[in-house]
Amino acid sequence: DAKTTQPPSMDCAEGRAANLPCNHSTISGNEYVYWYRQIHSQGPQYIIHGLKNNETNEMASLIITEDRKSSTLILPHATLRDTAVYYCIALNAGGTSYGKLTFGQGTILTVHP
Amino acid sequence: DSGVTQTPKHLITATGQRVTLRCSPRSGDLSVYWYQQSLDQGLQFLIQYYNGEERAKGNILERFSAQQFPDLHSELNLSSLELGDSALYFCASSPRHISNTEAFFGQGTRLTVV
């Protein structure tokens, strides 16, 4: 699975959009981009994933560049409860990784009042 | 609530002992993953089972073993425990072993070795 690079930390004001970048310049054509988050010491929580097209769900939007070398997770209206570590993961669909997630260091997002 | 149940939530034991952590996946999920999270190592993949068979192995020590039973629950056995094994252990499940689906994580078991 391709290596991903994320900034170690970011801040965001409550109510504003949080834009979390991820670089995955070596991603291959059949690797999905997944985002998970971990709030304090709870179990990681799935947020969203995509292959080529932009995706949106009730939690967030995922914008993937046309060359697929980077992506941005957007939390449209951040709340204090969105303070967490956010992980961007590249995952090979159907490959020998068998769906196992390789977590990096992630981005610590702090939402402040 | 992710639907994945891990027991116990907390466990304190002495060095050299053996413990068993249990995971009940979401109803219908065939794949179970185990992860270890310590302060200095982050989230590390240990092992994956799919429908009772081992599918992938990560950085799992020889002192650790796991299995998935016919009812699809899984157990992670940790033996000859050392202080460094103190960590959060997470179990996750997903419907299949193909990755175009999300994994659901339990709340973890916090193991403290004294």
Short mmCIF file of N, CA, C and O in Angstrom, two decimals, chain B residues 11-21 61-65 76-86 89 111-114:
data_model
loop_
_atom_site.label_atom_id
_atom_site.label_comp_id
_atom_site.label_asym_id
_atom_site.label_seq_id
_atom_site.Cartn_x
_atom_site.Cartn_y
_atom_site.Cartn_z
N LEU B 11 -7.67 -4.70 31.91
CA LEU B 11 -7.04 -5.91 32.42
C LEU B 11 -5.69 -5.51 33.02
O LEU B 11 -4.89 -4.85 32.36
N ILE B 12 -5.49 -5.89 34.26
CA ILE B 12 -4.21 -5.65 34.92
C ILE B 12 -3.64 -7.01 35.30
O ILE B 12 -4.33 -7.81 35.95
N THR B 13 -2.42 -7.27 34.91
CA THR B 13 -1.83 -8.56 35.20
C THR B 13 -0.33 -8.40 35.42
O THR B 13 0.24 -7.34 35.14
N ALA B 14 0.29 -9.45 35.91
CA ALA B 14 1.72 -9.39 36.24
C ALA B 14 2.57 -9.90 35.09
O ALA B 14 2.10 -10.65 34.22
N THR B 15 3.82 -9.52 35.10
CA THR B 15 4.74 -10.02 34.09
C THR B 15 4.81 -11.54 34.16
O THR B 15 4.67 -12.13 35.24
N GLY B 16 4.97 -12.15 33.01
CA GLY B 16 5.06 -13.59 32.92
C GLY B 16 3.73 -14.31 32.80
O GLY B 16 3.69 -15.50 32.49
N GLN B 17 2.64 -13.59 33.02
CA GLN B 17 1.32 -14.20 32.97
C GLN B 17 0.81 -14.32 31.54
O GLN B 17 1.41 -13.80 30.59
N ARG B 18 -0.34 -14.97 31.41
CA ARG B 18 -1.00 -15.15 30.11
C ARG B 18 -2.42 -14.61 30.22
O ARG B 18 -3.08 -14.81 31.25
N VAL B 19 -2.87 -13.92 29.18
CA VAL B 19 -4.23 -13.38 29.17
C VAL B 19 -4.88 -13.67 27.83
O VAL B 19 -4.20 -13.92 26.82
N THR B 20 -6.21 -13.64 27.83
CA THR B 20 -6.98 -13.82 26.60
C THR B 20 -7.92 -12.66 26.44
O THR B 20 -8.70 -12.34 27.35
N LEU B 21 -7.85 -12.02 25.28
CA LEU B 21 -8.75 -10.94 24.93
C LEU B 21 -9.77 -11.47 23.94
O LEU B 21 -9.42 -12.20 23.01
N LEU B 61 4.09 -10.74 17.81
CA LEU B 61 5.16 -11.47 18.47
C LEU B 61 4.81 -12.96 18.53
O LEU B 61 3.64 -13.35 18.52
N GLU B 62 5.84 -13.79 18.65
CA GLU B 62 5.60 -15.23 18.75
C GLU B 62 4.88 -15.59 20.04
O GLU B 62 4.21 -16.63 20.11
N ARG B 63 5.00 -14.74 21.06
CA ARG B 63 4.30 -14.98 22.32
C ARG B 63 2.80 -14.72 22.20
O ARG B 63 2.04 -15.03 23.11
N PHE B 64 2.40 -14.13 21.10
CA PHE B 64 0.99 -13.80 20.88
C PHE B 64 0.41 -14.77 19.86
O PHE B 64 1.07 -15.15 18.88
N SER B 65 -0.83 -15.14 20.05
CA SER B 65 -1.51 -15.98 19.06
C SER B 65 -2.98 -15.60 19.03
O SER B 65 -3.49 -14.97 19.97
N LEU B 76 -7.53 -13.24 21.21
CA LEU B 76 -6.11 -12.93 21.10
C LEU B 76 -5.46 -13.36 22.41
O LEU B 76 -5.85 -12.89 23.47
N ASN B 77 -4.54 -14.29 22.31
CA ASN B 77 -3.85 -14.80 23.49
C ASN B 77 -2.46 -14.20 23.60
O ASN B 77 -1.69 -14.24 22.63
N LEU B 78 -2.17 -13.64 24.75
CA LEU B 78 -0.87 -13.01 25.00
C LEU B 78 -0.22 -13.75 26.15
O LEU B 78 -0.81 -13.85 27.24
N SER B 79 0.97 -14.29 25.93
CA SER B 79 1.61 -15.08 26.98
C SER B 79 2.98 -14.51 27.33
O SER B 79 3.50 -13.64 26.61
N SER B 80 3.51 -14.99 28.45
CA SER B 80 4.81 -14.53 28.95
C SER B 80 4.89 -13.01 28.89
O SER B 80 5.82 -12.42 28.34
N LEU B 81 3.89 -12.40 29.47
CA LEU B 81 3.73 -10.95 29.31
C LEU B 81 4.90 -10.17 29.88
O LEU B 81 5.48 -10.53 30.92
N GLU B 82 5.23 -9.09 29.17
CA GLU B 82 6.30 -8.18 29.57
C GLU B 82 5.70 -6.79 29.78
O GLU B 82 4.61 -6.50 29.30
N LEU B 83 6.46 -5.95 30.47
CA LEU B 83 5.96 -4.61 30.73
C LEU B 83 5.62 -3.89 29.43
O LEU B 83 4.65 -3.14 29.35
N GLY B 84 6.40 -4.14 28.41
CA GLY B 84 6.22 -3.48 27.12
C GLY B 84 4.97 -3.90 26.36
O GLY B 84 4.64 -3.31 25.34
N ASP B 85 4.30 -4.92 26.86
CA ASP B 85 3.06 -5.36 26.21
C ASP B 85 1.87 -4.52 26.67
O ASP B 85 0.77 -4.67 26.13
N SER B 86 2.10 -3.67 27.65
CA SER B 86 1.03 -2.79 28.10
C SER B 86 0.61 -1.89 26.94
O SER B 86 1.45 -1.20 26.33
N TYR B 89 -5.52 -2.75 23.01
CA TYR B 89 -5.68 -3.75 21.95
C TYR B 89 -7.08 -3.59 21.36
O TYR B 89 -8.07 -3.68 22.06
N LEU B 111 -4.70 -3.13 28.39
CA LEU B 111 -3.91 -4.10 29.15
C LEU B 111 -2.77 -3.38 29.86
O LEU B 111 -2.02 -2.63 29.23
N THR B 112 -2.70 -3.61 31.15
CA THR B 112 -1.60 -3.06 31.93
C THR B 112 -0.84 -4.23 32.55
O THR B 112 -1.42 -5.03 33.28
N VAL B 113 0.45 -4.30 32.26
CA VAL B 113 1.30 -5.36 32.81
C VAL B 113 2.19 -4.72 33.88
O VAL B 113 2.89 -3.74 33.60
N VAL B 114 2.11 -5.27 35.08
CA VAL B 114 2.86 -4.68 36.21
C VAL B 114 3.92 -5.66 36.73
O VAL B 114 3.86 -6.85 36.45
#
